[in-house]
Coordinates of C-alpha atoms in Angstrom, one line a residue:
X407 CA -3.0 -39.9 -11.3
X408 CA -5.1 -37.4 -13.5
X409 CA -4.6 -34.5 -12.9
X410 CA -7.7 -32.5 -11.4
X411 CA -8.1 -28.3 -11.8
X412 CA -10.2 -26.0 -9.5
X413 CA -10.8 -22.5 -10.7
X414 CA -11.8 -20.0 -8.3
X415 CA -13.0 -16.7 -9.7
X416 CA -14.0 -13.7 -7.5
X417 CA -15.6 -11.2 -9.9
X418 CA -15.9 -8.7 -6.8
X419 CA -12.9 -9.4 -5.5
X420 CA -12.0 -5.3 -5.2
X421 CA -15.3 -4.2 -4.2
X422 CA -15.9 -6.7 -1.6
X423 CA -12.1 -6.2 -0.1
X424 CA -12.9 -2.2 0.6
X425 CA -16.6 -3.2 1.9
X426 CA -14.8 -5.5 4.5
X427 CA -13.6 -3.0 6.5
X428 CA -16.8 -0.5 6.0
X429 CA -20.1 -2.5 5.2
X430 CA -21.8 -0.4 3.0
X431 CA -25.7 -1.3 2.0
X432 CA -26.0 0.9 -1.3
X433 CA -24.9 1.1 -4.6
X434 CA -21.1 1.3 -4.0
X435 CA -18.5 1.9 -7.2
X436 CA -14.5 1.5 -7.2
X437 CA -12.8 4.3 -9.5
X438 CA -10.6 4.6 -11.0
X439 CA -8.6 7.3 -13.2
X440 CA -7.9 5.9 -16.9
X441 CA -6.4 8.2 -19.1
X442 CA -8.9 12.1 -18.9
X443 CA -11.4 10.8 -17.1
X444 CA -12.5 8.9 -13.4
X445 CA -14.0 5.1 -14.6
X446 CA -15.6 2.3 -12.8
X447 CA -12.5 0.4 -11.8
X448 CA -15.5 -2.4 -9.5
X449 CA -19.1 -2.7 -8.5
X450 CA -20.8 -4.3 -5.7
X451 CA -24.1 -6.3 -6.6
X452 CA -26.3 -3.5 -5.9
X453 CA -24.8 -1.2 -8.2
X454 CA -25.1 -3.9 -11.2
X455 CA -28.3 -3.8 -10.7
X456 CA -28.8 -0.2 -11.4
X457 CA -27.2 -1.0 -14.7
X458 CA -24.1 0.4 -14.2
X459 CA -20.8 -1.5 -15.2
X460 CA -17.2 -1.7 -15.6
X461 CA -15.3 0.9 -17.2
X462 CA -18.6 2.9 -17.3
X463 CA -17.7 6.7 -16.8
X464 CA -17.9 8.1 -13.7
X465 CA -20.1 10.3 -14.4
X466 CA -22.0 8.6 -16.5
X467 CA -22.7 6.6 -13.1
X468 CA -23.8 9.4 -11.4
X469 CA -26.1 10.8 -13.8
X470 CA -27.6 6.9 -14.0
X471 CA -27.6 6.1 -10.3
X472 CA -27.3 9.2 -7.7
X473 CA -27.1 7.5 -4.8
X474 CA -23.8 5.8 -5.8
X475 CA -21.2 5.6 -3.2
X476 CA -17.6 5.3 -4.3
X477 CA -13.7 5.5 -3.6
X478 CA -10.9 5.2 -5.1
X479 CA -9.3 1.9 -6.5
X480 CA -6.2 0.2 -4.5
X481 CA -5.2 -2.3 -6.5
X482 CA -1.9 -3.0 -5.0
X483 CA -4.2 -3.6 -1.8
X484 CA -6.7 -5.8 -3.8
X485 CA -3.2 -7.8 -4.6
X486 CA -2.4 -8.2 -1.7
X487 CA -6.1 -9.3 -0.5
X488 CA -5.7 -12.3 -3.9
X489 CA -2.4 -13.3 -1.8
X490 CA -4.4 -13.9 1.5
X491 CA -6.9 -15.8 -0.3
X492 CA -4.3 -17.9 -1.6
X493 CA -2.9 -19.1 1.5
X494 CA -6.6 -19.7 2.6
X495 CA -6.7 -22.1 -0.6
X496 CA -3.6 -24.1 0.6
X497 CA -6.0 -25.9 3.1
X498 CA -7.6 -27.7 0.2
X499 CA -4.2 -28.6 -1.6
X500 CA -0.5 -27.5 -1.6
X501 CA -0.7 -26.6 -5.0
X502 CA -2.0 -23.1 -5.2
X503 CA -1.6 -20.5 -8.1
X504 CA -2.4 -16.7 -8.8
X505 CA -4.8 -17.0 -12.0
X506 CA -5.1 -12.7 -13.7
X507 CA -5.7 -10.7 -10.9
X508 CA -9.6 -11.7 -9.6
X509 CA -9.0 -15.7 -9.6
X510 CA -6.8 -18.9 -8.2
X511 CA -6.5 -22.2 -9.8
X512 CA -6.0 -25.1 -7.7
X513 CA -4.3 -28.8 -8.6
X514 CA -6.5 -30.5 -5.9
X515 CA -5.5 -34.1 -7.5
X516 CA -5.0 -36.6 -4.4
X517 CA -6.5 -34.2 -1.8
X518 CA -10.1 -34.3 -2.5
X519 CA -10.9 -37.4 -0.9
X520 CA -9.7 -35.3 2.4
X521 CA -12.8 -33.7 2.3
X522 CA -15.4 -36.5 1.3
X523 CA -15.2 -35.8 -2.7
X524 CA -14.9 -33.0 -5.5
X525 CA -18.6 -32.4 -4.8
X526 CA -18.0 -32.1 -1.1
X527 CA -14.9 -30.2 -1.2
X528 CA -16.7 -27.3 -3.8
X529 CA -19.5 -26.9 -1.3
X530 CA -16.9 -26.3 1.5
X531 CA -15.2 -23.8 -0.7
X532 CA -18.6 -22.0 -1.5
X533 CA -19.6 -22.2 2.3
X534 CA -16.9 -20.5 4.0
X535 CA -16.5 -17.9 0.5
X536 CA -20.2 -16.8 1.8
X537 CA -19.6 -16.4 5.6
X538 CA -16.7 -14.4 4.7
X539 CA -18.9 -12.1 2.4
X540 CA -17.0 -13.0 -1.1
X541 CA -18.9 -13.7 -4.6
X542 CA -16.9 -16.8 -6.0
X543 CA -17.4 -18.9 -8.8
X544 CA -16.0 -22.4 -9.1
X545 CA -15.0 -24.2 -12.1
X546 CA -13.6 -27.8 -12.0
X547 CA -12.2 -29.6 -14.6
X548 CA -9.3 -31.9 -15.9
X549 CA -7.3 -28.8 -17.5
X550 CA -6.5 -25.7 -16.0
X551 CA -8.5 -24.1 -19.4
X552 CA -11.6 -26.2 -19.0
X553 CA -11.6 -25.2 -15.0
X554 CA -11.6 -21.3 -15.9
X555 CA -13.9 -21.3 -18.6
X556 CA -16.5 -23.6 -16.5
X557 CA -16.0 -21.2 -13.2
X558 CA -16.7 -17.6 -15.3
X559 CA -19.8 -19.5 -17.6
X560 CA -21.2 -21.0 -14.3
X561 CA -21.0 -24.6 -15.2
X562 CA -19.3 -25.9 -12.1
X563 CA -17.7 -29.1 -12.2
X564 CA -17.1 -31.3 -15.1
X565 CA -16.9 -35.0 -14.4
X566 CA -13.4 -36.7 -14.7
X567 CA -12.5 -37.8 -18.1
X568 CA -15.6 -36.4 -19.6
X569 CA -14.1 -32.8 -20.1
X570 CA -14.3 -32.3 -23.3
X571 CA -18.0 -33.1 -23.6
X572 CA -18.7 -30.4 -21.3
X573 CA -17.0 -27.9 -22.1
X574 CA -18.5 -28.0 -25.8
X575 CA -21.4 -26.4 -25.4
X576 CA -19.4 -23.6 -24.1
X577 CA -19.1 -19.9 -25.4
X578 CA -15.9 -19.5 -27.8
X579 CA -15.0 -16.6 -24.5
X580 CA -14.2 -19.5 -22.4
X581 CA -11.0 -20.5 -24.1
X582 CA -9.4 -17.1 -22.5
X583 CA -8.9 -15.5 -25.9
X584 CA -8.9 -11.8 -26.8
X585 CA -12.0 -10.3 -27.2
X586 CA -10.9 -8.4 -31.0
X587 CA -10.9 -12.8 -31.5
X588 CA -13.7 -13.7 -30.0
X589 CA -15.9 -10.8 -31.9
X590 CA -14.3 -12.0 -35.2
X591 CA -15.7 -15.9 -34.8
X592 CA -18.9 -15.0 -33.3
X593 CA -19.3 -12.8 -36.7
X594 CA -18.3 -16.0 -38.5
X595 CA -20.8 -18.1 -37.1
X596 CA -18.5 -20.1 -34.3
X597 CA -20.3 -19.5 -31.4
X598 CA -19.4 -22.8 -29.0
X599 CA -16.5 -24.7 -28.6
X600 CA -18.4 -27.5 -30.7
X601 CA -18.1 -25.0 -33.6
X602 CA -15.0 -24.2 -33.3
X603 CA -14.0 -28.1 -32.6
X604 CA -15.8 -29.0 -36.7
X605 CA -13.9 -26.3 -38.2
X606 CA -10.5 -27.4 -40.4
X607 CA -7.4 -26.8 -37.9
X608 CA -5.2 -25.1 -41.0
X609 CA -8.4 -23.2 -42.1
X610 CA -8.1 -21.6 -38.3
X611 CA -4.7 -21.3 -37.8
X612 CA -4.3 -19.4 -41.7
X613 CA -6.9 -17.2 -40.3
X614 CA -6.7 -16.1 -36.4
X615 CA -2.9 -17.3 -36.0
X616 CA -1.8 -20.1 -33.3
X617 CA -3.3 -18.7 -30.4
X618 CA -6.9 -19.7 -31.0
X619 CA -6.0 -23.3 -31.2
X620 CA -3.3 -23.2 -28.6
X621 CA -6.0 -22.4 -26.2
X622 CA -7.9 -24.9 -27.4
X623 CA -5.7 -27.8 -27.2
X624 CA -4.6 -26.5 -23.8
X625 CA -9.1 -26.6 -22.4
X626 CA -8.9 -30.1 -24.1
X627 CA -5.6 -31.5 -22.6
X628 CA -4.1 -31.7 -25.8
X629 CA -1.3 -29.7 -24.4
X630 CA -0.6 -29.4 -21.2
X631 CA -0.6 -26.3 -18.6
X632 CA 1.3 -25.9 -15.7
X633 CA 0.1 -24.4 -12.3
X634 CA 2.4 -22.3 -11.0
X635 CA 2.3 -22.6 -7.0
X636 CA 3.2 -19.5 -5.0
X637 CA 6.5 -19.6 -3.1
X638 CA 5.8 -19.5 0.6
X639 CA 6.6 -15.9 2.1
X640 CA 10.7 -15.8 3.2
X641 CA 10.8 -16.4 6.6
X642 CA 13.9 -14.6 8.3
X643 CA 14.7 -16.1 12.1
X644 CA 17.2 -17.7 13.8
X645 CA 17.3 -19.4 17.2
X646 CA 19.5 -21.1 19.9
X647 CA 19.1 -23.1 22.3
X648 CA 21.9 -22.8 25.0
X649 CA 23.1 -25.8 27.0
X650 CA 22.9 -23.8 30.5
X651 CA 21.2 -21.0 31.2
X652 CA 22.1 -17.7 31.7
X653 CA 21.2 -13.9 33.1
X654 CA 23.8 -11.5 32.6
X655 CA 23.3 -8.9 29.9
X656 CA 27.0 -9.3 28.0
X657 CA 26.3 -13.3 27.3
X658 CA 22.7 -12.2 26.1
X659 CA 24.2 -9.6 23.8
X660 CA 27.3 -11.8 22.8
X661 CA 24.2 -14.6 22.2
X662 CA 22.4 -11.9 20.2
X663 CA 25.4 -11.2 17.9
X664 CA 25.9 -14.4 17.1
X665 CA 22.0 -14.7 15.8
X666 CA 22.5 -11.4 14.2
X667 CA 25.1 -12.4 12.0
X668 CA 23.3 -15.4 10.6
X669 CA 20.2 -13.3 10.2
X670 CA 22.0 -10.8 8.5
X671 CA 23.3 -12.9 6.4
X672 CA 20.2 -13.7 5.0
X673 CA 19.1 -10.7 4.5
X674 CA 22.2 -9.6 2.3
X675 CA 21.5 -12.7 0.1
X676 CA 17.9 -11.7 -0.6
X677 CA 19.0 -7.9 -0.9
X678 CA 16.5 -7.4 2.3
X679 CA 17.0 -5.4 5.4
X680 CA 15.4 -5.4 8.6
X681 CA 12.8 -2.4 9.6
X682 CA 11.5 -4.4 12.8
X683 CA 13.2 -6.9 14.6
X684 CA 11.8 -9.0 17.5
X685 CA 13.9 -10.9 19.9
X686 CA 12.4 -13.2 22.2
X687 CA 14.4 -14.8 25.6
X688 CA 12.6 -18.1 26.7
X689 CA 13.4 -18.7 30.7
X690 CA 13.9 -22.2 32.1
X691 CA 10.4 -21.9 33.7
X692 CA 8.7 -22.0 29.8
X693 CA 8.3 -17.7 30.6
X694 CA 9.0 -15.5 27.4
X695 CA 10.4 -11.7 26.8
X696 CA 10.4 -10.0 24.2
X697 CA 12.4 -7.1 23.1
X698 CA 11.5 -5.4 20.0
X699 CA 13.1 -2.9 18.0
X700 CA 12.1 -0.5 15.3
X701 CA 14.7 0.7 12.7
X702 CA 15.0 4.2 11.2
X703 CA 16.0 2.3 8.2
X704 CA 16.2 -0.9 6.9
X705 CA 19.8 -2.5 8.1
X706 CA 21.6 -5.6 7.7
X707 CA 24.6 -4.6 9.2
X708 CA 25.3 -7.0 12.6
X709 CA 27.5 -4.5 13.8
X710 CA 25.5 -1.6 13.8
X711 CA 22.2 -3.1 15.2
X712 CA 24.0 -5.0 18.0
X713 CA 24.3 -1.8 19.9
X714 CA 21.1 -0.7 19.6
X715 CA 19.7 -3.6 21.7
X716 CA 21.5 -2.8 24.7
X717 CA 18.5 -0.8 26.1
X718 CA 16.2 -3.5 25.7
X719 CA 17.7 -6.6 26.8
X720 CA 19.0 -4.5 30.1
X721 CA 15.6 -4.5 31.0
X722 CA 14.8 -7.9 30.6
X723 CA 13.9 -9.8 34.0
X724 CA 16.2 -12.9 33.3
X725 CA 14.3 -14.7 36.1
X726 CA 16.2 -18.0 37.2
X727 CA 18.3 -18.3 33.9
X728 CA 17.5 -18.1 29.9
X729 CA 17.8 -21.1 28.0
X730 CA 16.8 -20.2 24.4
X731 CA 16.9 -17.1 22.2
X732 CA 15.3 -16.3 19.5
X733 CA 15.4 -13.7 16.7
X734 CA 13.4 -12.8 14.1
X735 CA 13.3 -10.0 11.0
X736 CA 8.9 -9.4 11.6
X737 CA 9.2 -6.4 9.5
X738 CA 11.5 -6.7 6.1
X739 CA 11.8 -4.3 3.2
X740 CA 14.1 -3.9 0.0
X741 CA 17.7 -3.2 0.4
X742 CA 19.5 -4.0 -3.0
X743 CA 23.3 -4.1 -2.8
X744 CA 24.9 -0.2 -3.6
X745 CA 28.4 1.0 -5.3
X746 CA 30.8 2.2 -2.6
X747 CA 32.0 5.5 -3.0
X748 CA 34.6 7.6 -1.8
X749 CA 32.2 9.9 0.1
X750 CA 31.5 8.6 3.4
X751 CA 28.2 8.0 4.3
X752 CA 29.1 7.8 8.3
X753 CA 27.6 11.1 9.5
X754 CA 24.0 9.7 7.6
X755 CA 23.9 6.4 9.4
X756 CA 24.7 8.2 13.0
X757 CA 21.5 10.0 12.4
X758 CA 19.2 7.1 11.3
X759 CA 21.2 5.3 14.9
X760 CA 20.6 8.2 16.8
X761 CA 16.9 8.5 15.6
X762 CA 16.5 4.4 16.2
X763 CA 18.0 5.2 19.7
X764 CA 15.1 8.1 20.3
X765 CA 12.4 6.2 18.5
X766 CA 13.0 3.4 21.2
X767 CA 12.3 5.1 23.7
X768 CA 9.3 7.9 22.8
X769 CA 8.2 6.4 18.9
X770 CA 9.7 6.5 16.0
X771 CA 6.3 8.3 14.5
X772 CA 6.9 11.1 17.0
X773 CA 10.5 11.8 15.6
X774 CA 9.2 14.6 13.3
X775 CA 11.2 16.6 10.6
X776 CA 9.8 19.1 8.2
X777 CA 9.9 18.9 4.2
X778 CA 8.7 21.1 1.5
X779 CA 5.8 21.2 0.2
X780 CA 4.3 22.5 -3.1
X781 CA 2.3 25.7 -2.3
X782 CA 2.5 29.5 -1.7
X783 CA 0.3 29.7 1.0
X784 CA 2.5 30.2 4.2
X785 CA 0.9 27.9 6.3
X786 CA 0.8 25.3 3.4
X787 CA 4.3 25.2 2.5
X788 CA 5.7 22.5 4.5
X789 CA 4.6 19.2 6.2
X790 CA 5.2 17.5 9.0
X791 CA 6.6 13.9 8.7
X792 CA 8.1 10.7 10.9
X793 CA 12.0 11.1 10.2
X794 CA 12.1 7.2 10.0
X795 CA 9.9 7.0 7.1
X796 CA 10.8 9.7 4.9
X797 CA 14.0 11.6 3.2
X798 CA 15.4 14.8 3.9
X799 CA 14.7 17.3 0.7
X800 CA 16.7 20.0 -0.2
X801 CA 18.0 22.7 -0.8
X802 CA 14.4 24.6 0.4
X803 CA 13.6 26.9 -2.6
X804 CA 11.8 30.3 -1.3
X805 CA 11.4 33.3 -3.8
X806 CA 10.8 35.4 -0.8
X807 CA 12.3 35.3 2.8
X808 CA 10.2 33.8 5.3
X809 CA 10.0 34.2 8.8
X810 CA 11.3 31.4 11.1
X811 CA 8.4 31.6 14.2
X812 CA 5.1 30.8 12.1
X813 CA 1.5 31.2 13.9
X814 CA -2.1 32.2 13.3
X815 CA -2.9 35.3 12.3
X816 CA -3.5 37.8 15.1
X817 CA -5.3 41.1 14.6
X818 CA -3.9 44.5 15.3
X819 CA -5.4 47.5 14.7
X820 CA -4.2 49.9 11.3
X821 CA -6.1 51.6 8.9
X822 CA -4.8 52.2 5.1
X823 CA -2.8 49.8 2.6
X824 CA 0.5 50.6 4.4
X825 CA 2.0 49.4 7.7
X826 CA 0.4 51.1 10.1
X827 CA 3.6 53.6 12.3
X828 CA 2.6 52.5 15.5
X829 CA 0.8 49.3 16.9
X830 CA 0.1 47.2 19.8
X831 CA 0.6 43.0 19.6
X832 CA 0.5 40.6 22.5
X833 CA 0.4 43.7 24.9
X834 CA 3.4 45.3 23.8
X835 CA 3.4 48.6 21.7
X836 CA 5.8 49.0 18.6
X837 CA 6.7 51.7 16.2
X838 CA 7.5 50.9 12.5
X839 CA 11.3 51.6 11.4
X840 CA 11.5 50.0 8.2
X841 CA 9.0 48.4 6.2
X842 CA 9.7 46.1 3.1
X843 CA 6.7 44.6 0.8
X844 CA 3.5 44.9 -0.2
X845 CA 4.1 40.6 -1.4
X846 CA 0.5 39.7 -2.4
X847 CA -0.6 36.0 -2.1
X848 CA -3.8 34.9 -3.6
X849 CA -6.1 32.3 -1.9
X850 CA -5.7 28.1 -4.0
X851 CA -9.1 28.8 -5.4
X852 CA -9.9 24.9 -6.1
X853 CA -9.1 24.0 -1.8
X854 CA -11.5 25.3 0.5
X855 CA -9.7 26.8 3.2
X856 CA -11.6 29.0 5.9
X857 CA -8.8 30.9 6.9
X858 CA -8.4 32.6 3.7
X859 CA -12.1 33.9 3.6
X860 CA -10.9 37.1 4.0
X861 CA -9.4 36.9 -0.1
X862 CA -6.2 38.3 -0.9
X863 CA -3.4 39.3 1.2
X864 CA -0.8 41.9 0.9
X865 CA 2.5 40.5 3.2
X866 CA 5.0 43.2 4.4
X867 CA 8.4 42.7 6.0
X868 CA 8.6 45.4 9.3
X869 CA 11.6 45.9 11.5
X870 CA 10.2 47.8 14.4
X871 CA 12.4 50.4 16.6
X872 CA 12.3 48.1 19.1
X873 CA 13.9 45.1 17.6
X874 CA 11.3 42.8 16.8
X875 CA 11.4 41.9 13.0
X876 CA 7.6 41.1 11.9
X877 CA 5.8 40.1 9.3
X878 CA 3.0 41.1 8.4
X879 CA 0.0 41.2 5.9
X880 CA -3.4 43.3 4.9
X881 CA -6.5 42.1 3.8
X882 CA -7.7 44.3 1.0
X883 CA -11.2 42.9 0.0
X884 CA -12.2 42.7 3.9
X885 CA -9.8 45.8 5.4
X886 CA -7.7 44.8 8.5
X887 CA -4.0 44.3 9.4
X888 CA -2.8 40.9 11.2
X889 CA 0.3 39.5 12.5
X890 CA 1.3 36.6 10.9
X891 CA 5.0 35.5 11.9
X892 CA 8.3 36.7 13.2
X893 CA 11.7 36.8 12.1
X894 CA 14.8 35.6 13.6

């Protein structure tokens, strides 16, 4: 059987993924930062016709087209987007291939007659491409070179056998070479396929290299070309089906530690561990339950997770017996195999268990620590993160003590650059014993903030008579004293 190529080529691919989720009817520009300078990483339709186009300089754009919309590129999500489409494309043929990063090729040989014919099967593919608001351009053909140069010159289909007649009349660009190659034979005159086709093969090859009539023996089947078909996603689930059913909560477990080891198992031979995992108890009456359960960190270790499933499946409603168990890895990230060491890591994984054992029961995203952050401002110097999704950092580097108890600034009344001997906060009056400063902190000039509209600050250090240990700061440019945090 010949084989039979479909291209598909989705020159909007990026722009049309980030309009999905936020329709946008203007001109509308992906950027992206290349080297000094923000470029035009994607365009939608409306901004080519304005004139503008890829690589174009930001603002170069803007000075062009001012009503241009834009956002930064993601082209790990636009990836990820190609990936979806792919699995979409396995409903015209098992034999589905990335092509660059804005295309899929397609080995649809013994599959078209599925659909009523090439022709048949190309309209469906352009059908449901519009409904779902994607540009795509299709190229068949009986090589995978012929297919891609048809699909991005808008030639369509090429009828079977007759490929290299009509792919002759072709731009020298369709045979995927570089475009320092291209420019080189259009100066010399070669301007089609058909050109290049008359010219001597050793007058070529002395001249441009192999690579120019590689790809041309590969659009005319001369050599061939192999699809490369992306490998299913891993899927990583075990079941059993028991021969009686059961309800008490030690023969779940000790059923759920047996499908724990094989599932772990699995995971160690990929290097994966489990972030999510989803267990699911199916009753004799066809009812399911589901326990779920979210890991600090990824884990592949049977022994440790076992225990944390204890909570869950004691609250399962076993009904009139369970008769098949399931479970299942639904979320999975990389865990590559690590040198033992000396050092025990034990106190680190009771508090990723102990944070699993929280996050069950109130979220992991509301078990918060605090990191560093890059910044002099008080306020700005640290952030506020899920424990289960990021790292401790250390050791915290201050030039400067800083109080413990952080709030808003609140007014008090003093007059002069110093800390004023007696004042009242919160209702309470105190008298100044030792103060240590002025520290002065400037405004981040390129953020606006609002609550620094008041310019500088001066930040002192005062130990009242009374015990309290405050800290304080004066606004020089706008005059006025404010409280700002408290020491331990």
């Amino acid at each position: 059987m010949r084989k039979r190529v479909v291209s598909l080529w989705f020159p909007r691919l990026p722009s049309e993924r980030a309009g999905r989720t936020q329709p946008i009817d203007a001109p509308f520009a992906l950027i992206q930062h290349q080297g000094n300078s923000d470029r035009i990483y994607c365009l939608n339709a409306q901004a080519e016709q304005m004139g503008l186009q890829r690589g174009m300089g930001f603002s170069d754009a803007r000075a062009f087209c001012p009503s241009l919309r834009s956002c930064p590129a993601d082209p790990e999500a636009d990836r990820y987007f190609l990936r979806i489409l792919a699995r979409w494309a396995g409903r015209y043929c098992p034999w589905v291939g990335l092509d660059g990063a804005d295309g899929l090729v397609l080995n649809i040989a013994g599959s078209a007659h599925l659909f009523g014919g090439e022709a048949a099967m190309l309209g469906d593919m352009r059908l449901r491409m519009a409904r779902a608001g994607i540009t795509v351009r299709i190229g068949l053909g009986d090589t995978r070179g012929a297919a891609w140069g048809l699909a991005h010159f808008d030639r369509t289909m090429a009828e079977e056998g007759a490929t290299p007649e009509q792919i002759a009349s072709l731009p020298v660009a369709a045979l995927r070479l570089e475009e320092k190659t291209v420019v080189a034979l259009q100066r010399l005159g070669v301007q089609q396929i058909a050109d290049l086709i008359a010219l001597p093969r050793a007058t070529v090859t002395r001249r441009f290299g192999k690579e120019v009539l590689h790809r041309l023996d590969q659009a005319l089947g001369e050599l061939p070309e192999d699809i490369s078909p992306l490998r299913p996603p891993a899927h990583y689930g075990v079941r059993m089906t028991l021969p009686e059913p059961i309800g008490l909560s030690a023969d779940v477990m000790a059923g759920t530690e047996r499908l724990l080891e094989q599932l772990c198992s699995k995971l160690k031979k990929d290097e994966k561990g489990a972030r999510v995992l989803q267990l699911t108890l199916r009753r004799v009456d066809q009812a399911s339950q589901q326990v779920e359960l979210r890991l600090a960190r990824p884990l592949r270790d049977a022994a440790r997770i076992l225990p944390l499933f204890e909570r869950g499946v004691g609250q399962v409603d076993a009904g009139y017996g369970i008769d098949q168990l399931r479970l299942e890895a639904i979320g999975v990230e990389p865990l590559p195999v690590q040198q033992m060491s000396h050092v025990g890591n034990q106190n680190k994984d009771r508090l990723d268990d102990l944070i699993t054992r929280i996050g069950t029961r109130i979220g992991l995203e509301n078990v918060q620590r605090f990191l560093p952050a890059d910044s002099h401002i008080p306020e700005h110097s640290f952030i506020i993160a899920p424990a289960a999704y990021s790292t401790p950092e250390g050791p915290w580097l201050a030039q400067r003590p800083r109080p413990l108890h952080l709030f808003p600034p609140e007014a008090i009344a003093g007059i002069g650059k110093r800390p004023p001997e007696r004042f009242c906060w919160r209702r309470m009056s105190f008298a100044t014993g030792k103060a240590t400063g002025p520290e002065r902190i400037a405004p981040e000039w390129w953020l606006a903030d609002e609550n620094w509209s008041s310019g500088l600050r001066d930040y002192w250090k005062v130990d009242t008579k009374q015990g309290r240990r405050l800290w304080l700061f004066y606004t020089p440019q706008k005059p006025g004293w404010f409280v700002q945090g408290e020491f331990a």
